[in-house]
CSV table of C-alpha atoms and ligand atoms in Angstrom, one decimal:
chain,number,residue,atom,x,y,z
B,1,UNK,CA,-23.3,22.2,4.2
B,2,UNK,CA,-21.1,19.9,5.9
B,3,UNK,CA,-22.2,18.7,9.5
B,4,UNK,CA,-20.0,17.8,12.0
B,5,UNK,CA,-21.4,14.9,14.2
B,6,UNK,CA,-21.0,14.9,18.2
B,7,UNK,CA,-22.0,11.8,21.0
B,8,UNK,CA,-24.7,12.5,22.2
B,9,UNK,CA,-24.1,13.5,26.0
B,10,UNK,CA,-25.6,9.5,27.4
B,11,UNK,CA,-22.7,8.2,24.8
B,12,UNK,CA,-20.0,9.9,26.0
B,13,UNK,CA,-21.0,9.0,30.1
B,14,UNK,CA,-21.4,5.5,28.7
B,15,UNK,CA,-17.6,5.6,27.0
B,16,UNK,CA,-14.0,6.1,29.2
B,17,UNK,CA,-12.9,9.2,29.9
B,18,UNK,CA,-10.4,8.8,27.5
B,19,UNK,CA,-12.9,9.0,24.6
B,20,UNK,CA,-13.2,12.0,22.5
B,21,UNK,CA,-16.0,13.8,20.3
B,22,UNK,CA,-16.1,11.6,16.8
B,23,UNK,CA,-15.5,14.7,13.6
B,24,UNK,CA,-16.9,13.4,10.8
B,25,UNK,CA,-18.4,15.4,7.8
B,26,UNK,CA,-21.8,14.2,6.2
B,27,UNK,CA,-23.2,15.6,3.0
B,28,UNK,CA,-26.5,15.6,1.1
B,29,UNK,CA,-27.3,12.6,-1.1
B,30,UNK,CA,-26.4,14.8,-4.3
B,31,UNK,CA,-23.3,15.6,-3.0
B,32,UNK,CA,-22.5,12.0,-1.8
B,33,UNK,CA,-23.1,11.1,-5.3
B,34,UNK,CA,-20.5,13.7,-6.8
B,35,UNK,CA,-18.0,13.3,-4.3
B,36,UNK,CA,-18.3,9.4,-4.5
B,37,UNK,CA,-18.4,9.4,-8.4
B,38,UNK,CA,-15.8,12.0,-8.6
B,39,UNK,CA,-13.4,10.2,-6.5
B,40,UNK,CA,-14.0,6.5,-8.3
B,41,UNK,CA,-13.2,8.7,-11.6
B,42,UNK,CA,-9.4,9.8,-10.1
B,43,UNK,CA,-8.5,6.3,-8.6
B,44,UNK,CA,-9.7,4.7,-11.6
B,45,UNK,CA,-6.4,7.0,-13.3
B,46,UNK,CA,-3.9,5.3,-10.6
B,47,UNK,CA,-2.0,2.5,-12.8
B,48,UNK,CA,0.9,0.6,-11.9
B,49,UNK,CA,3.8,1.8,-13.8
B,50,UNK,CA,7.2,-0.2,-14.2
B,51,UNK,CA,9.1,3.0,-15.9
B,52,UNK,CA,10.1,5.5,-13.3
B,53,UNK,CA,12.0,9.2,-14.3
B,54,UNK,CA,15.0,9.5,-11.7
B,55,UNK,CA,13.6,13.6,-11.0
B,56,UNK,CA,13.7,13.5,-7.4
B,57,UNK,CA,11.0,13.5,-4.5
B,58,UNK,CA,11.5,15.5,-1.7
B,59,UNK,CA,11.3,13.8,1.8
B,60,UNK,CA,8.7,15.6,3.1
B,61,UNK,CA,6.1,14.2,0.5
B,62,UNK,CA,7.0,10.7,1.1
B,63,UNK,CA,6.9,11.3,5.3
B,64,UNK,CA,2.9,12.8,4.8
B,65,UNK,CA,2.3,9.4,2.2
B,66,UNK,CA,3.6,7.1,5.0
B,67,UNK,CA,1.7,9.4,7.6
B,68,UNK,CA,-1.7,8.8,5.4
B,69,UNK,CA,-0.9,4.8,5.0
B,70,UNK,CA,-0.4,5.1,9.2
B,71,UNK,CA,-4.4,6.0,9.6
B,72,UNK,CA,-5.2,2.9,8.1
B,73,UNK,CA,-7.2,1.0,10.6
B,74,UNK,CA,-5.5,-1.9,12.6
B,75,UNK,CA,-6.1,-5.3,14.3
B,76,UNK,CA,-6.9,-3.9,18.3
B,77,UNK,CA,-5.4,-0.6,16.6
B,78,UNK,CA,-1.5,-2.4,17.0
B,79,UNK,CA,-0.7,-0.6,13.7
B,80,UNK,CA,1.4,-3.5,12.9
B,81,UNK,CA,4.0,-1.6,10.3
B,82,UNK,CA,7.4,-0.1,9.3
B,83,UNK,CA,7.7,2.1,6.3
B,84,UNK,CA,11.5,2.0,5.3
B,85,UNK,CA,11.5,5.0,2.6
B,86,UNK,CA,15.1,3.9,0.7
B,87,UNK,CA,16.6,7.0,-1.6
B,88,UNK,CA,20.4,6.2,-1.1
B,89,UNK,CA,21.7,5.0,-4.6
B,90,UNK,CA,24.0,2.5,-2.7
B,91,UNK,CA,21.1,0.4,-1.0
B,92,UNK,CA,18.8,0.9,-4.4
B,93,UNK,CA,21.4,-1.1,-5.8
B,94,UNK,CA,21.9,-3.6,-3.8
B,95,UNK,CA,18.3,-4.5,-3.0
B,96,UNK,CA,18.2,-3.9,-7.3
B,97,UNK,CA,20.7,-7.1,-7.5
B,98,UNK,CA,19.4,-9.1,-4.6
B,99,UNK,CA,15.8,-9.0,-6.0
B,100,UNK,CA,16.6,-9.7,-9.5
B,101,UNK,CA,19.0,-12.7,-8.4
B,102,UNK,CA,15.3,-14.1,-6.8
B,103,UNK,CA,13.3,-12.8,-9.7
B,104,UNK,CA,16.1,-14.9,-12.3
B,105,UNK,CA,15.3,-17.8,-10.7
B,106,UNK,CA,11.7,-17.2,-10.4
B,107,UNK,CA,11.5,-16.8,-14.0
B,108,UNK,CA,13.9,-19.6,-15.0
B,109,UNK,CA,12.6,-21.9,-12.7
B,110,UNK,CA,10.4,-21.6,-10.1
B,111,UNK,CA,7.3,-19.7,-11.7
B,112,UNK,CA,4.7,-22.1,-13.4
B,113,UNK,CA,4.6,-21.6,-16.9
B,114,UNK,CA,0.6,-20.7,-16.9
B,115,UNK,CA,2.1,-18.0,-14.4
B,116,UNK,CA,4.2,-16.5,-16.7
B,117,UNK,CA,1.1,-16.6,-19.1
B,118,UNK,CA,-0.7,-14.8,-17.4
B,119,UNK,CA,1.6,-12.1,-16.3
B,120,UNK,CA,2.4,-11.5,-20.4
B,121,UNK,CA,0.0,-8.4,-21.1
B,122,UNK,CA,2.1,-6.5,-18.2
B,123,UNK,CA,5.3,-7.2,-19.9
B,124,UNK,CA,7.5,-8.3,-16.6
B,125,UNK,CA,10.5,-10.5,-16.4
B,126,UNK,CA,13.4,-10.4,-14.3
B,127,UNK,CA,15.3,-7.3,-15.1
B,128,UNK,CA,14.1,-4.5,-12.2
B,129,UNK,CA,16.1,-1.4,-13.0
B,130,UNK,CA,13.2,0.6,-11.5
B,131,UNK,CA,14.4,-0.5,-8.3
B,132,UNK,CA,17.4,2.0,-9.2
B,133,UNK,CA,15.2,4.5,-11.2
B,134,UNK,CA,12.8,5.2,-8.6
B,135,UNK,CA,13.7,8.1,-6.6
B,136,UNK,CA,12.4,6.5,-3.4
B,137,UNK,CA,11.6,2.6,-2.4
B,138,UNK,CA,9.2,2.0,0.4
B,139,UNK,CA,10.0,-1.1,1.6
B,140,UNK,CA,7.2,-1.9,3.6
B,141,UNK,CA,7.3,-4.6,6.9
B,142,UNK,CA,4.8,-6.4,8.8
B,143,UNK,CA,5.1,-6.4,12.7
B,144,UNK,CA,4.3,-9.9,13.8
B,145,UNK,CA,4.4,-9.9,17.5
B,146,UNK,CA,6.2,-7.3,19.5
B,147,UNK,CA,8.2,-7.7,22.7
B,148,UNK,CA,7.2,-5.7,25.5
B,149,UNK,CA,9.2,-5.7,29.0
B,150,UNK,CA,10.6,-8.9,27.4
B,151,UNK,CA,7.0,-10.4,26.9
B,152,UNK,CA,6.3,-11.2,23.2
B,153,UNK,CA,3.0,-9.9,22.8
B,154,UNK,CA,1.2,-10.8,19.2
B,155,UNK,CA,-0.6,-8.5,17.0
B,156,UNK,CA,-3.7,-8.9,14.9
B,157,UNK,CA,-5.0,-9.2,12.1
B,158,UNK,CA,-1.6,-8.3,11.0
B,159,UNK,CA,-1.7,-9.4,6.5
B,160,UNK,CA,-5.4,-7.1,6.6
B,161,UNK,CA,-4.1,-4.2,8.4
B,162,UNK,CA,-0.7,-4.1,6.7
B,163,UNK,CA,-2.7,-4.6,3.4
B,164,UNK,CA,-5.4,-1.6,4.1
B,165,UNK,CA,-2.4,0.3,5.1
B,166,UNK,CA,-0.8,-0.6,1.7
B,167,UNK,CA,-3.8,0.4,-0.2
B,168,UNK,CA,-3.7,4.0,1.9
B,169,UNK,CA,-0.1,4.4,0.8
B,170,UNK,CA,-0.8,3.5,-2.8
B,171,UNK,CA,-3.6,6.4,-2.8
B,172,UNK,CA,-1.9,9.1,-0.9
B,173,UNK,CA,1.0,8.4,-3.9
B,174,UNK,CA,-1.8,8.6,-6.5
B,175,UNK,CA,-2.7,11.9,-4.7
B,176,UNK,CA,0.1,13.7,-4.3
B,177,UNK,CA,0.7,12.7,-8.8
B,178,UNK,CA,3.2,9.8,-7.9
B,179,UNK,CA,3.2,6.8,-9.4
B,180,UNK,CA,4.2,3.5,-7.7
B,181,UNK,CA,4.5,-0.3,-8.1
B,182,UNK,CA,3.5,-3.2,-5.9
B,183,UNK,CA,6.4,-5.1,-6.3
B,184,UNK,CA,6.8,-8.7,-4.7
B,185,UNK,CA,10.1,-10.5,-4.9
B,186,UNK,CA,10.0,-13.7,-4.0
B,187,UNK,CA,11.4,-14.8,-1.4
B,188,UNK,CA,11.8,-11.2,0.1
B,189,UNK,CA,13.6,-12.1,3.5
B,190,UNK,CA,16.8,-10.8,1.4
B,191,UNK,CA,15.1,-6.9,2.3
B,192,UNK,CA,15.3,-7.7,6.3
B,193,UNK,CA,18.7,-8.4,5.6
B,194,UNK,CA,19.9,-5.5,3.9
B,195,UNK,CA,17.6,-3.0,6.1
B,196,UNK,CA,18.8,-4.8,9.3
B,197,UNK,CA,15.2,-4.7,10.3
B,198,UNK,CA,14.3,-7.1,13.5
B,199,UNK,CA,12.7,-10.4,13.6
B,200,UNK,CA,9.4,-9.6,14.8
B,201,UNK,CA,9.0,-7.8,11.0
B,202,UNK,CA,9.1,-9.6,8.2
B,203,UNK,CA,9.1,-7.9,4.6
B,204,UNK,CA,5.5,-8.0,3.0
B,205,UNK,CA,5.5,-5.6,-0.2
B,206,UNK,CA,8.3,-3.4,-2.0
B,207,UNK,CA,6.8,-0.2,-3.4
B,208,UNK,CA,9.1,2.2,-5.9
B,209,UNK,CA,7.6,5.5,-5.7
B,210,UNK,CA,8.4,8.5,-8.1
B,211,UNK,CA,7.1,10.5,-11.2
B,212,UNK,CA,6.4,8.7,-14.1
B,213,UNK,CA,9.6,8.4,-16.8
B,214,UNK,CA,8.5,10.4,-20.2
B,215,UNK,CA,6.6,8.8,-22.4
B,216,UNK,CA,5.6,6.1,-20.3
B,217,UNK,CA,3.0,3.5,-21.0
B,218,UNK,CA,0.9,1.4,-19.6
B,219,UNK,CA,-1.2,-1.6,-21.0
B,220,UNK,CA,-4.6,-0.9,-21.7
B,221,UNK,CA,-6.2,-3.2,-19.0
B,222,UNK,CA,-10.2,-3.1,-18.3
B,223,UNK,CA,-11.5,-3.0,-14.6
B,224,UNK,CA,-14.1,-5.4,-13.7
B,225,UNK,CA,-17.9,-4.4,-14.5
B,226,UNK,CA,-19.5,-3.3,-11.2
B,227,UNK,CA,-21.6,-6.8,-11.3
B,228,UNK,CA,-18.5,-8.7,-11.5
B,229,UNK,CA,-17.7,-7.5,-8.3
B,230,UNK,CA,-20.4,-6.4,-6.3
B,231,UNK,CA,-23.5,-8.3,-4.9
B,232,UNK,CA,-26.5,-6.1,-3.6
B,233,UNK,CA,-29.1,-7.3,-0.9
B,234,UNK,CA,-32.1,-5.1,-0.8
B,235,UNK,CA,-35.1,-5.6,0.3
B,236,UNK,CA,-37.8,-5.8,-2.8
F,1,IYR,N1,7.4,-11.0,-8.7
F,1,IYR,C1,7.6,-11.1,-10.1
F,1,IYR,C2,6.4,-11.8,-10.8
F,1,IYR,C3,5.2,-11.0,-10.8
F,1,IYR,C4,4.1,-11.7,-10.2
F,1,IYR,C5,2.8,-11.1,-10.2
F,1,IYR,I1,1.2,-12.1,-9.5
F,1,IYR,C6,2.7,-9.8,-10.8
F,1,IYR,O1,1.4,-9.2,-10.9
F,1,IYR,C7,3.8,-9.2,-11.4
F,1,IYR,C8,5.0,-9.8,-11.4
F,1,IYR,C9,8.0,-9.8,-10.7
F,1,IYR,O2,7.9,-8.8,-10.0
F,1,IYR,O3,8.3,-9.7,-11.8
């Protein structure tokens, strides 16, 4: 059975008024193991996929994604971010043409050749007509500093916070049987421009969200074996 976990009464004198019971739900070891195997086993299905079907998202779904990315933990709990959720074909298009101009020269010019190398198994080059597909872009922005009573005040920890919150955003898609793509033009201040977001945010990932197009594919990438990424510590 679930438990629900209270301070004890000491805690709570110790802590400022403002502080409230802490709701967390703990399980038996078996069930940790199902519930953590079973949830590795759905987000090892989540894929990045480059071929969107234009069948339309309704708003609400994307406002509880960008809800679920916002409880991502936060440097001093700033929750340095701005989801820009883009569905109007006009501004699809023009951020479509603006990032590919960057993504022409990128490929043309600026990209290393070992880069491009390496980026052959997922079949990218310049052309980004997903941009247009996708029923929704989230254009997502970091918050820098923020001005308070005209006093710039900084933030924290601002790339790992906006990157947890990223990660959130891609799950909650995954959950509610979206599919999305971290896209990264390069340079990307061409998005501040035609969002007419403020300087104190600068653009840090551009994430097409929508159902998968027909037929889609994917290539067949492996995942790291756990000891390629994990380390344990125990004692003997
Ligand atoms: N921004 C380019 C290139 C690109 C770079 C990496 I690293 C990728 O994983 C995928 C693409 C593009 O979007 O095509």
């Amino acid at each position: 059975m679930p438990k629900v976990f209270y301070l004890s009464v000491k805690e709570e004198l110790m802590l400022k008024k403002s502080w409230i019971p802490y709701r967390g739900t703990s399980y038996s070891d078996e069930e940790m193991e199902a519930r953590s195997r079973s949830f590795y086993e759905w987000a090892d299905q989540r894929r990045s996929l480059r071929s969107f079907s234009d069948r339309p998202v309704p708003r609400s779904v994307i406002e509880s994604i960008i809800r679920t990315a916002s409880t991502a933990p936060s440097g001093a709990h700033k929750q340095p971010w701005r989801f820009c959720a883009v569905s109007d074909p006009a501004l699809k298009k023009e951020i479509r043409m603006a990032a590919e101009a960057e993504e022409r020269e990128n490929y043309s010019s600026r990209m290393s050749e070992r880069w491009k190398k390496d980026l052959e198994p997922l079949g990218t080059d310049w052309q980004k007509a997903f941009l247009e597909t996708a029923p929704w872009l989230i254009v997502v922005f970091k918050e820098i500093y923020k001005t308070e009573d005209g006093v710039k005040k900084n933030n924290y920890y601002v790339n790992e916070s906006v990157g947890l919150a990223c990660g959130f955003l891609l799950m909650a898609i995954h959950h509610a049987g979206l599919t999305a793509l971290t896209h990264t033009p390069s340079p990307m201040n061409f998005l501040s421009k035609i969002l007419g977001r403020p300087a104190n945010e600068r653009p840090f990932l551009l994430i097409p969200v929508g159902h998968p197009a027909p037929g889609a594919t994917v290539p067949d990438l492996q995942r790291k074996a756990l000891d390629d990424i994990a380390c344990f510590f125990e004692e003997e």
